[in-house]
PDB file of C-alpha atoms and ligand atoms in Angstrom:
ATOM      1  CA  UNK A   2       3.850  31.090  90.171  1.00 50.00           C
ATOM      2  CA  UNK A   3       4.188  34.644  88.108  1.00 52.00           C
ATOM      3  CA  UNK A   4       7.320  33.654  87.465  1.00 54.00           C
ATOM      4  CA  UNK A   5       6.095  30.075  85.873  1.00 55.00           C
ATOM      5  CA  UNK A   6       3.762  31.906  84.052  1.00 53.00           C
ATOM      6  CA  UNK A   7       5.853  33.859  82.442  1.00 51.00           C
ATOM      7  CA  UNK A   8       8.706  31.383  81.851  1.00 46.00           C
ATOM      8  CA  UNK A   9       5.553  29.080  79.961  1.00 50.00           C
ATOM      9  CA  UNK A  10       4.793  32.146  78.032  1.00 49.00           C
ATOM     10  CA  UNK A  11       8.464  32.084  77.036  1.00 45.00           C
ATOM     11  CA  UNK A  12       8.443  29.027  75.575  1.00 44.00           C
ATOM     12  CA  UNK A  13       5.455  28.783  73.318  1.00 45.00           C
ATOM     13  CA  UNK A  14       5.992  32.071  71.616  1.00 48.00           C
ATOM     14  CA  UNK A  15       9.281  29.513  71.178  1.00 45.00           C
ATOM     15  CA  UNK A  16      12.176  32.103  72.907  1.00 45.00           C
ATOM     16  CA  UNK A  17      13.498  29.241  75.023  1.00 40.00           C
ATOM     17  CA  UNK A  18      16.207  29.820  74.599  1.00 39.00           C
ATOM     18  CA  UNK A  19      16.532  25.534  73.440  1.00 36.00           C
ATOM     19  CA  UNK A  20      14.227  25.828  70.398  1.00 37.00           C
ATOM     20  CA  UNK A  21      16.059  28.550  69.185  1.00 38.00           C
ATOM     21  CA  UNK A  22      19.062  25.797  68.957  1.00 37.00           C
ATOM     22  CA  UNK A  23      17.607  22.976  67.928  1.00 34.00           C
ATOM     23  CA  UNK A  24      15.805  25.099  65.014  1.00 36.00           C
ATOM     24  CA  UNK A  25      17.572  23.715  61.975  1.00 47.00           C
ATOM     25  CA  UNK A  26      18.768  27.617  60.858  1.00 55.00           C
ATOM     26  CA  UNK A  27      20.255  28.100  57.503  1.00 75.00           C
ATOM     27  CA  UNK A  28      22.396  30.947  57.034  1.00 81.00           C
ATOM     28  CA  UNK A  29      20.593  34.203  55.192  1.00 83.00           C
ATOM     29  CA  UNK A  30      21.250  36.874  54.404  1.00 83.00           C
ATOM     30  CA  UNK A  31      19.336  40.414  55.188  1.00 81.00           C
ATOM     31  CA  UNK A  32      19.075  42.380  52.099  1.00 88.00           C
ATOM     32  CA  UNK A  33      17.539  45.933  51.660  1.00 87.00           C
ATOM     33  CA  UNK A  34      16.015  44.837  49.121  1.00 91.00           C
ATOM     34  CA  UNK A  35      13.651  47.755  47.247  1.00 91.00           C
ATOM     35  CA  UNK A  36      10.196  46.686  47.857  1.00 88.00           C
ATOM     36  CA  UNK A  37      11.087  46.022  51.682  1.00 84.00           C
ATOM     37  CA  UNK A  38       9.314  49.155  54.095  1.00 78.00           C
ATOM     38  CA  UNK A  39       5.698  51.382  54.195  1.00 79.00           C
ATOM     39  CA  UNK A  40       6.511  52.887  51.073  1.00 82.00           C
ATOM     40  CA  UNK A  41       8.840  50.692  48.810  1.00 86.00           C
ATOM     41  CA  UNK A  42       8.244  49.658  46.081  1.00 91.00           C
ATOM     42  CA  UNK A  43       8.890  46.897  43.269  1.00 94.00           C
ATOM     43  CA  UNK A  44      11.914  48.009  40.425  1.00 96.00           C
ATOM     44  CA  UNK A  45      11.280  47.479  37.583  1.00 96.00           C
ATOM     45  CA  UNK A  46      14.173  46.818  35.081  1.00 97.00           C
ATOM     46  CA  UNK A  47      14.840  44.801  39.316  1.00 97.00           C
ATOM     47  CA  UNK A  48      11.979  42.474  37.957  1.00 98.00           C
ATOM     48  CA  UNK A  49      12.776  42.059  34.467  1.00 98.00           C
ATOM     49  CA  UNK A  50      16.236  40.759  35.387  1.00 98.00           C
ATOM     50  CA  UNK A  51      14.472  38.414  37.110  1.00 98.00           C
ATOM     51  CA  UNK A  52      12.417  37.877  34.800  1.00 98.00           C
ATOM     52  CA  UNK A  53      14.794  36.715  32.610  1.00 98.00           C
ATOM     53  CA  UNK A  54      16.704  34.971  35.194  1.00 98.00           C
ATOM     54  CA  UNK A  55      13.790  32.474  35.932  1.00 98.00           C
ATOM     55  CA  UNK A  56      13.410  31.870  32.345  1.00 97.00           C
ATOM     56  CA  UNK A  57      17.043  31.025  31.410  1.00 97.00           C
ATOM     57  CA  UNK A  58      18.221  29.331  33.776  1.00 97.00           C
ATOM     58  CA  UNK A  59      14.609  27.961  36.807  1.00 97.00           C
ATOM     59  CA  UNK A  60      12.101  27.764  33.992  1.00 97.00           C
ATOM     60  CA  UNK A  61      14.226  24.545  32.474  1.00 96.00           C
ATOM     61  CA  UNK A  62      12.936  22.987  36.421  1.00 97.00           C
ATOM     62  CA  UNK A  63      10.375  25.236  37.854  1.00 98.00           C
ATOM     63  CA  UNK A  64       6.819  25.826  37.066  1.00 97.00           C
ATOM     64  CA  UNK A  65       5.176  29.285  37.952  1.00 97.00           C
ATOM     65  CA  UNK A  66       1.777  28.712  37.343  1.00 94.00           C
ATOM     66  CA  UNK A  67      -0.210  30.428  39.122  1.00 96.00           C
ATOM     67  CA  UNK A  68       1.303  32.977  36.587  1.00 97.00           C
ATOM     68  CA  UNK A  69      -0.177  34.631  33.162  1.00 97.00           C
ATOM     69  CA  UNK A  70       2.307  35.585  31.062  1.00 98.00           C
ATOM     70  CA  UNK A  71      -0.468  39.201  30.744  1.00 97.00           C
ATOM     71  CA  UNK A  72       0.848  40.015  34.734  1.00 97.00           C
ATOM     72  CA  UNK A  73       4.205  40.634  33.367  1.00 98.00           C
ATOM     73  CA  UNK A  74       2.185  44.126  32.175  1.00 97.00           C
ATOM     74  CA  UNK A  75       0.778  45.171  34.707  1.00 95.00           C
ATOM     75  CA  UNK A  76       0.845  48.014  37.153  1.00 91.00           C
ATOM     76  CA  UNK A  77       3.875  47.182  40.328  1.00 91.00           C
ATOM     77  CA  UNK A  78       5.044  44.351  37.511  1.00 95.00           C
ATOM     78  CA  UNK A  79       7.914  44.161  35.271  1.00 96.00           C
ATOM     79  CA  UNK A  80       5.468  46.219  33.114  1.00 96.00           C
ATOM     80  CA  UNK A  81       6.161  44.152  30.158  1.00 97.00           C
ATOM     81  CA  UNK A  82       4.609  46.686  27.676  1.00 97.00           C
ATOM     82  CA  UNK A  83       1.495  44.821  25.159  1.00 97.00           C
ATOM     83  CA  UNK A  84       3.516  43.378  22.510  1.00 98.00           C
ATOM     84  CA  UNK A  85       6.799  42.630  25.245  1.00 97.00           C
ATOM     85  CA  UNK A  86       4.101  40.136  26.031  1.00 98.00           C
ATOM     86  CA  UNK A  87       3.196  39.223  23.051  1.00 97.00           C
ATOM     87  CA  UNK A  88       6.895  38.351  21.918  1.00 97.00           C
ATOM     88  CA  UNK A  89       7.307  36.730  25.286  1.00 97.00           C
ATOM     89  CA  UNK A  90       4.016  34.152  25.515  1.00 97.00           C
ATOM     90  CA  UNK A  91       4.346  33.053  22.414  1.00 97.00           C
ATOM     91  CA  UNK A  92       8.450  31.806  22.760  1.00 96.00           C
ATOM     92  CA  UNK A  93       6.370  29.061  25.107  1.00 96.00           C
ATOM     93  CA  UNK A  94       3.595  26.005  23.570  1.00 94.00           C
ATOM     94  CA  UNK A  95       0.539  24.951  25.734  1.00 93.00           C
ATOM     95  CA  UNK A  96      -1.830  21.937  25.359  1.00 92.00           C
ATOM     96  CA  UNK A  97      -5.036  23.609  24.570  1.00 93.00           C
ATOM     97  CA  UNK A  98      -7.754  21.328  25.395  1.00 92.00           C
ATOM     98  CA  UNK A  99     -10.373  22.908  22.651  1.00 93.00           C
ATOM     99  CA  UNK A 100      -8.226  22.281  19.401  1.00 94.00           C
ATOM    100  CA  UNK A 101      -6.447  18.799  21.115  1.00 95.00           C
ATOM    101  CA  UNK A 102      -2.558  20.204  20.218  1.00 96.00           C
ATOM    102  CA  UNK A 103      -0.120  22.461  21.475  1.00 96.00           C
ATOM    103  CA  UNK A 104      -0.278  26.177  20.647  1.00 96.00           C
ATOM    104  CA  UNK A 105       1.784  28.968  20.850  1.00 96.00           C
ATOM    105  CA  UNK A 106       1.648  30.658  24.113  1.00 97.00           C
ATOM    106  CA  UNK A 107      -0.592  34.072  24.472  1.00 97.00           C
ATOM    107  CA  UNK A 108      -0.757  36.636  26.756  1.00 97.00           C
ATOM    108  CA  UNK A 109      -4.608  35.347  29.024  1.00 96.00           C
ATOM    109  CA  UNK A 110      -2.008  31.726  28.730  1.00 97.00           C
ATOM    110  CA  UNK A 111      -0.598  30.643  31.942  1.00 96.00           C
ATOM    111  CA  UNK A 112       2.886  29.899  32.357  1.00 96.00           C
ATOM    112  CA  UNK A 113       4.343  26.541  32.002  1.00 94.00           C
ATOM    113  CA  UNK A 114       4.282  24.587  35.448  1.00 94.00           C
ATOM    114  CA  UNK A 115       7.879  22.628  37.031  1.00 94.00           C
ATOM    115  CA  UNK A 116       9.088  19.804  34.395  1.00 93.00           C
ATOM    116  CA  UNK A 117      11.120  18.785  37.295  1.00 92.00           C
ATOM    117  CA  UNK A 118       8.889  16.052  39.220  1.00 89.00           C
ATOM    118  CA  UNK A 119      10.356  17.061  42.845  1.00 92.00           C
ATOM    119  CA  UNK A 120      11.076  20.703  41.865  1.00 95.00           C
ATOM    120  CA  UNK A 121       8.597  22.736  43.136  1.00 96.00           C
ATOM    121  CA  UNK A 122       5.921  25.090  41.895  1.00 96.00           C
ATOM    122  CA  UNK A 123       7.048  29.179  42.261  1.00 97.00           C
ATOM    123  CA  UNK A 124       4.989  30.901  42.186  1.00 95.00           C
ATOM    124  CA  UNK A 125       3.843  31.773  45.752  1.00 93.00           C
ATOM    125  CA  UNK A 126       7.294  30.042  47.185  1.00 92.00           C
ATOM    126  CA  UNK A 127       8.592  34.053  48.507  1.00 91.00           C
ATOM    127  CA  UNK A 128       5.968  34.323  50.484  1.00 86.00           C
ATOM    128  CA  UNK A 129       5.916  30.166  51.657  1.00 83.00           C
ATOM    129  CA  UNK A 130       9.328  30.723  52.756  1.00 81.00           C
ATOM    130  CA  UNK A 131       8.462  33.869  54.555  1.00 77.00           C
ATOM    131  CA  UNK A 132       9.788  33.715  58.362  1.00 59.00           C
ATOM    132  CA  UNK A 133      11.487  30.564  56.601  1.00 49.00           C
ATOM    133  CA  UNK A 134      13.919  29.826  59.889  1.00 46.00           C
ATOM    134  CA  UNK A 135      11.582  31.067  62.724  1.00 47.00           C
ATOM    135  CA  UNK A 136      11.800  28.301  65.766  1.00 49.00           C
ATOM    136  CA  UNK A 137       8.962  25.781  64.370  1.00 49.00           C
ATOM    137  CA  UNK A 138       8.173  28.450  62.041  1.00 50.00           C
ATOM    138  CA  UNK A 139       7.330  31.547  64.023  1.00 54.00           C
ATOM    139  CA  UNK A 140       8.157  34.647  62.762  1.00 54.00           C
ATOM    140  CA  UNK A 141      10.599  35.751  64.985  1.00 52.00           C
ATOM    141  CA  UNK A 142      13.265  35.685  63.706  1.00 50.00           C
ATOM    142  CA  UNK A 143      12.383  37.356  60.526  1.00 50.00           C
ATOM    143  CA  UNK A 144      11.326  40.277  63.709  1.00 50.00           C
ATOM    144  CA  UNK A 145      14.338  40.251  64.803  1.00 49.00           C
ATOM    145  CA  UNK A 146      17.353  39.989  61.465  1.00 47.00           C
ATOM    146  CA  UNK A 147      14.123  41.739  59.102  1.00 46.00           C
ATOM    147  CA  UNK A 148      14.164  38.898  56.220  1.00 61.00           C
ATOM    148  CA  UNK A 149      11.645  37.714  54.476  1.00 80.00           C
ATOM    149  CA  UNK A 150      11.453  35.096  52.107  1.00 88.00           C
ATOM    150  CA  UNK A 151      12.780  36.625  49.132  1.00 92.00           C
ATOM    151  CA  UNK A 152      15.806  36.747  51.731  1.00 90.00           C
ATOM    152  CA  UNK A 153      15.726  33.262  52.063  1.00 90.00           C
ATOM    153  CA  UNK A 154      15.567  32.319  48.346  1.00 94.00           C
ATOM    154  CA  UNK A 155      18.617  34.625  47.026  1.00 95.00           C
ATOM    155  CA  UNK A 156      20.914  32.967  50.392  1.00 93.00           C
ATOM    156  CA  UNK A 157      20.213  29.737  48.684  1.00 95.00           C
ATOM    157  CA  UNK A 158      20.892  30.349  44.966  1.00 97.00           C
ATOM    158  CA  UNK A 159      24.141  31.470  46.363  1.00 96.00           C
ATOM    159  CA  UNK A 160      24.889  29.590  49.445  1.00 95.00           C
ATOM    160  CA  UNK A 161      26.562  26.981  47.087  1.00 96.00           C
ATOM    161  CA  UNK A 162      29.406  25.228  49.050  1.00 95.00           C
ATOM    162  CA  UNK A 163      30.282  23.068  46.174  1.00 96.00           C
ATOM    163  CA  UNK A 164      30.449  19.817  48.111  1.00 96.00           C
ATOM    164  CA  UNK A 165      28.564  17.122  46.960  1.00 96.00           C
ATOM    165  CA  UNK A 166      27.180  13.741  48.254  1.00 96.00           C
ATOM    166  CA  UNK A 167      24.705  10.330  46.877  1.00 95.00           C
ATOM    167  CA  UNK A 168      22.105  10.056  49.166  1.00 92.00           C
ATOM    168  CA  UNK A 169      19.722   6.951  47.947  1.00 89.00           C
ATOM    169  CA  UNK A 170      20.561   7.486  44.628  1.00 91.00           C
ATOM    170  CA  UNK A 171      20.145  11.097  43.849  1.00 92.00           C
ATOM    171  CA  UNK A 172      23.501  14.031  44.345  1.00 96.00           C
ATOM    172  CA  UNK A 173      22.644  16.734  46.731  1.00 97.00           C
ATOM    173  CA  UNK A 174      24.961  19.465  47.054  1.00 97.00           C
ATOM    174  CA  UNK A 175      25.928  21.032  50.160  1.00 96.00           C
ATOM    175  CA  UNK A 176      23.933  24.409  50.477  1.00 95.00           C
ATOM    176  CA  UNK A 177      24.529  26.795  54.302  1.00 93.00           C
ATOM    177  CA  UNK A 178      21.142  28.636  53.333  1.00 91.00           C
ATOM    178  CA  UNK A 179      18.777  25.234  52.562  1.00 92.00           C
ATOM    179  CA  UNK A 180      17.801  23.300  55.927  1.00 88.00           C
ATOM    180  CA  UNK A 181      19.504  20.557  56.780  1.00 90.00           C
ATOM    181  CA  UNK A 182      22.484  22.080  53.991  1.00 93.00           C
ATOM    182  CA  UNK A 183      21.738  19.288  52.127  1.00 95.00           C
ATOM    183  CA  UNK A 184      19.881  20.626  48.763  1.00 96.00           C
ATOM    184  CA  UNK A 185      18.671  17.685  45.801  1.00 95.00           C
ATOM    185  CA  UNK A 186      18.548  21.480  43.679  1.00 97.00           C
ATOM    186  CA  UNK A 187      22.344  21.411  41.273  1.00 96.00           C
ATOM    187  CA  UNK A 188      23.691  25.033  41.805  1.00 97.00           C
ATOM    188  CA  UNK A 189      21.674  26.318  39.142  1.00 97.00           C
ATOM    189  CA  UNK A 190      23.597  29.498  38.706  1.00 97.00           C
ATOM    190  CA  UNK A 191      26.986  30.623  37.244  1.00 96.00           C
ATOM    191  CA  UNK A 192      28.373  34.241  36.910  1.00 97.00           C
ATOM    192  CA  UNK A 193      27.477  35.653  33.511  1.00 96.00           C
ATOM    193  CA  UNK A 194      25.352  33.268  33.204  1.00 96.00           C
ATOM    194  CA  UNK A 195      23.209  35.596  31.236  1.00 96.00           C
ATOM    195  CA  UNK A 196      23.285  38.927  29.508  1.00 95.00           C
ATOM    196  CA  UNK A 197      20.974  41.713  30.273  1.00 96.00           C
ATOM    197  CA  UNK A 198      20.086  44.572  27.997  1.00 91.00           C
ATOM    198  CA  UNK A 199      20.760  47.516  28.807  1.00 92.00           C
ATOM    199  CA  UNK A 200      23.783  45.766  31.005  1.00 94.00           C
ATOM    200  CA  UNK A 201      23.991  44.975  34.647  1.00 96.00           C
ATOM    201  CA  UNK A 202      25.383  43.077  36.827  1.00 96.00           C
ATOM    202  CA  UNK A 203      25.884  39.765  36.373  1.00 96.00           C
ATOM    203  CA  UNK A 204      27.366  37.727  38.995  1.00 97.00           C
ATOM    204  CA  UNK A 205      26.149  35.305  40.250  1.00 97.00           C
ATOM    205  CA  UNK A 206      24.786  36.964  43.634  1.00 96.00           C
ATOM    206  CA  UNK A 207      23.351  39.886  42.077  1.00 97.00           C
ATOM    207  CA  UNK A 208      21.298  37.212  39.603  1.00 98.00           C
ATOM    208  CA  UNK A 209      19.910  35.663  42.767  1.00 97.00           C
ATOM    209  CA  UNK A 210      19.497  38.771  44.580  1.00 97.00           C
ATOM    210  CA  UNK A 211      17.092  40.581  40.859  1.00 98.00           C
ATOM    211  CA  UNK A 212      15.350  37.150  40.242  1.00 98.00           C
ATOM    212  CA  UNK A 213      14.533  37.102  44.299  1.00 97.00           C
ATOM    213  CA  UNK A 214      12.935  40.105  43.934  1.00 96.00           C
ATOM    214  CA  UNK A 215      11.395  38.810  41.192  1.00 97.00           C
ATOM    215  CA  UNK A 216       9.546  35.709  43.089  1.00 97.00           C
ATOM    216  CA  UNK A 217       8.661  38.353  45.249  1.00 95.00           C
ATOM    217  CA  UNK A 218       6.312  39.971  43.234  1.00 96.00           C
ATOM    218  CA  UNK A 219       5.015  37.073  41.364  1.00 96.00           C
ATOM    219  CA  UNK A 220       3.839  35.390  45.155  1.00 94.00           C
ATOM    220  CA  UNK A 221       3.260  39.443  46.042  1.00 91.00           C
ATOM    221  CA  UNK A 222       1.652  41.180  43.013  1.00 93.00           C
ATOM    222  CA  UNK A 223      -0.799  43.586  44.458  1.00 91.00           C
ATOM    223  CA  UNK A 224       1.938  45.216  47.141  1.00 88.00           C
ATOM    224  CA  UNK A 225       1.889  48.338  45.953  1.00 88.00           C
ATOM    225  CA  UNK A 226      -1.623  48.606  45.498  1.00 89.00           C
ATOM    226  CA  UNK A 227      -1.712  47.450  48.677  1.00 87.00           C
ATOM    227  CA  UNK A 228       0.585  49.454  49.947  1.00 87.00           C
ATOM    228  CA  UNK A 229      -1.015  52.618  48.369  1.00 89.00           C
ATOM    229  CA  UNK A 230      -4.218  51.175  50.094  1.00 91.00           C
ATOM    230  CA  UNK A 231      -3.156  51.400  53.423  1.00 88.00           C
ATOM    231  CA  UNK A 232      -1.568  54.799  52.959  1.00 90.00           C
ATOM    232  CA  UNK A 233      -4.796  56.635  51.942  1.00 94.00           C
ATOM    233  CA  UNK A 234      -6.252  54.584  55.094  1.00 94.00           C
ATOM    234  CA  UNK A 235      -4.227  56.504  57.139  1.00 93.00           C
ATOM    235  CA  UNK A 236      -4.583  59.473  55.635  1.00 95.00           C
ATOM    236  CA  UNK A 237      -7.929  59.486  55.738  1.00 96.00           C
ATOM    237  CA  UNK A 238      -8.404  57.981  59.846  1.00 97.00           C
ATOM    238  CA  UNK A 239      -5.984  60.988  60.701  1.00 97.00           C
ATOM    239  CA  UNK A 240      -8.186  63.588  58.610  1.00 97.00           C
ATOM    240  CA  UNK A 241     -11.235  61.454  59.886  1.00 97.00           C
ATOM    241  CA  UNK A 242      -9.509  61.861  63.690  1.00 97.00           C
ATOM    242  CA  UNK A 243      -8.942  65.758  63.877  1.00 97.00           C
ATOM    243  CA  UNK A 244     -12.310  66.775  61.838  1.00 97.00           C
ATOM    244  CA  UNK A 245     -14.059  63.734  65.085  1.00 97.00           C
ATOM    245  CA  UNK A 246     -12.312  66.602  67.613  1.00 96.00           C
ATOM    246  CA  UNK A 247     -12.951  69.176  66.076  1.00 96.00           C
ATOM    247  CA  UNK A 248     -16.396  68.395  66.029  1.00 96.00           C
ATOM    248  CA  UNK A 249     -17.016  67.650  69.379  1.00 95.00           C
ATOM    249  CA  UNK A 250     -15.762  70.205  70.909  1.00 93.00           C
ATOM    250  CA  UNK A 251     -17.691  72.295  69.073  1.00 92.00           C
ATOM    251  CA  UNK A 252     -20.214  70.997  70.033  1.00 92.00           C
ATOM    252  CA  UNK A 253     -20.011  70.734  74.418  1.00 92.00           C
ATOM    253  CA  UNK A 254     -18.479  73.799  73.740  1.00 89.00           C
ATOM    254  CA  UNK A 255     -21.800  75.816  74.668  1.00 86.00           C
ATOM    255  CA  UNK A 256     -22.475  73.863  77.604  1.00 86.00           C
ATOM    256  CA  UNK A 257     -19.187  73.704  78.576  1.00 83.00           C
ATOM    257  CA  UNK A 258     -19.592  77.343  78.664  1.00 80.00           C
ATOM    258  CA  UNK A 259     -22.923  77.350  80.749  1.00 74.00           C
ATOM    259  CA  UNK A 260     -20.255  75.189  84.065  1.00 66.00           C
ATOM    260  CA  UNK A 261     -18.158  77.888  83.739  1.00 64.00           C
ATOM    261  CA  UNK A 262     -20.585  80.757  84.240  1.00 57.00           C
TER     262      UNK A 262
HETATM  263  C1  HEC B  25      17.991  21.764  37.323  1.00 94.40           C
HETATM  264  C2  HEC B  25      16.755  21.823  38.182  1.00 94.40           C
HETATM  265  C3  HEC B  25      16.736  22.698  38.539  1.00 94.40           C
HETATM  266  C4  HEC B  25      16.956  24.591  37.956  1.00 94.40           C
HETATM  267  C5  HEC B  25      17.290  24.710  36.839  1.00 94.40           C
HETATM  268  C6  HEC B  25      16.740  25.220  39.163  1.00 94.40           C
HETATM  269  N1  HEC B  25      16.156  24.556  40.387  1.00 94.40           N
HETATM  270 FE1  HEC B  25      15.394  25.307  42.535  1.00 94.40          FE
HETATM  271  N2  HEC B  25      14.855  23.453  42.607  1.00 94.40           N
HETATM  272  C7  HEC B  25      15.392  21.860  42.345  1.00 94.40           C
HETATM  273  C8  HEC B  25      14.442  20.395  43.030  1.00 94.40           C
HETATM  274  C9  HEC B  25      14.810  19.480  42.461  1.00 94.40           C
HETATM  275  C10 HEC B  25      14.112  21.478  44.095  1.00 94.40           C
HETATM  276  C11 HEC B  25      14.381  20.569  45.593  1.00 94.40           C
HETATM  277  C12 HEC B  25      15.202  20.692  45.788  1.00 94.40           C
HETATM  278  C13 HEC B  25      14.592  19.468  47.605  1.00 94.40           C
HETATM  279  O1  HEC B  25      14.171  19.889  48.190  1.00 94.40           O
HETATM  280  O2  HEC B  25      15.654  18.906  48.240  1.00 94.40           O
HETATM  281  C14 HEC B  25      14.500  22.684  44.104  1.00 94.40           C
HETATM  282  C15 HEC B  25      14.507  23.590  44.863  1.00 94.40           C
HETATM  283  C16 HEC B  25      13.757  25.068  45.050  1.00 94.40           C
HETATM  284  C17 HEC B  25      13.429  25.922  46.316  1.00 94.40           C
HETATM  285  C18 HEC B  25      12.993  25.074  47.225  1.00 94.40           C
HETATM  286  C19 HEC B  25      13.510  25.657  48.504  1.00 94.40           C
HETATM  287  C20 HEC B  25      12.658  24.694  49.261  1.00 94.40           C
HETATM  288  O3  HEC B  25      13.030  25.713  50.204  1.00 94.40           O
HETATM  289  O4  HEC B  25      12.947  24.546  49.718  1.00 94.40           O
HETATM  290  C21 HEC B  25      13.635  27.259  45.727  1.00 94.40           C
HETATM  291  C22 HEC B  25      13.220  28.543  46.002  1.00 94.40           C
HETATM  292  C23 HEC B  25      14.082  27.238  44.231  1.00 94.40           C
HETATM  293  N3  HEC B  25      14.692  26.352  43.969  1.00 94.40           N
HETATM  294  C24 HEC B  25      14.528  28.162  43.300  1.00 94.40           C
HETATM  295  C25 HEC B  25      15.107  28.024  41.923  1.00 94.40           C
HETATM  296  C26 HEC B  25      15.271  29.232  41.382  1.00 94.40           C
HETATM  297  C27 HEC B  25      14.858  30.416  41.512  1.00 94.40           C
HETATM  298  C28 HEC B  25      15.756  28.695  40.820  1.00 94.40           C
HETATM  299  C29 HEC B  25      16.978  29.591  39.111  1.00 94.40           C
HETATM  300  C30 HEC B  25      17.733  30.371  39.587  1.00 94.40           C
HETATM  301  C31 HEC B  25      16.537  27.434  40.314  1.00 94.40           C
HETATM  302  N4  HEC B  25      15.462  26.968  41.042  1.00 94.40           N
HETATM  303  C32 HEC B  25      16.545  26.772  39.502  1.00 94.40           C
HETATM  304  C33 HEC B  25      15.461  22.079  40.481  1.00 94.40           C
HETATM  305  C34 HEC B  25      15.922  23.349  40.232  1.00 94.40           C
END
């Protein structure tokens, strides 16, 4: 009976081996991102490079419509200066319903949405694909292997096999990370595609990592504040626990002395 209960618990948790084998797990390798761990922080220059990769490649198809241009200047983000944010926004046009016409974008405007119908918006993709490869969407594999959505995105960008096939009138590209092995996104990166200023590694793998970090920031822009608040809470609770212990000792000290007398 007990054995049976444990067995069914394991199956429910997705630990039954047959379930793991059956899941369409793509190949995703772990990357040590600067933002991992309880003290991890985003790396500003990396987010700036990722923004550039996004702008010069991904934005041709994908939107980022939950992010405002002004967020690029936020603490914990790419930290562009106010002038840089203005200049960045001004490269784009937005439709303004008040004037019923297009005008150059300003910092409070949002990034554009996807321009290609089947290309998903990338604002929250890094969180949406967290635990992507877990059996039946459970968080188990990332716990064991330690990877999340950013690793998955980098793996998709690096995972092209070079094979192509046509299916129902559209071209699919062989990809080792995308579940099923075939993705409708043409390889968006190639070596030295982007010129970084200051110069930095612009191999496909490095650009994939930078843009994945950038998309982790768009999905969780307040990560650094959240971790800081958590640390303060832990320190405060530790302090409180010590104070309560000492207070408790002091209050009962007389009673204890009486007991011994
Ligand atoms: C030429 C258009 C195009 C470009 C450029 C492009 N993508 Fe895509 N992307 C697509 C399409 C189409 C899909 C949907 C693929 C599918 O569902 O098979 C997609 C899907 C994705 C997915 C989702 C995979 C999933 O798990 O559903 C991610 C992540 C992604 N793209 C990231 C990027 C990044 C990062 C860049 C820039 C480096 C980029 N894309 C550039 C067209 C594009």
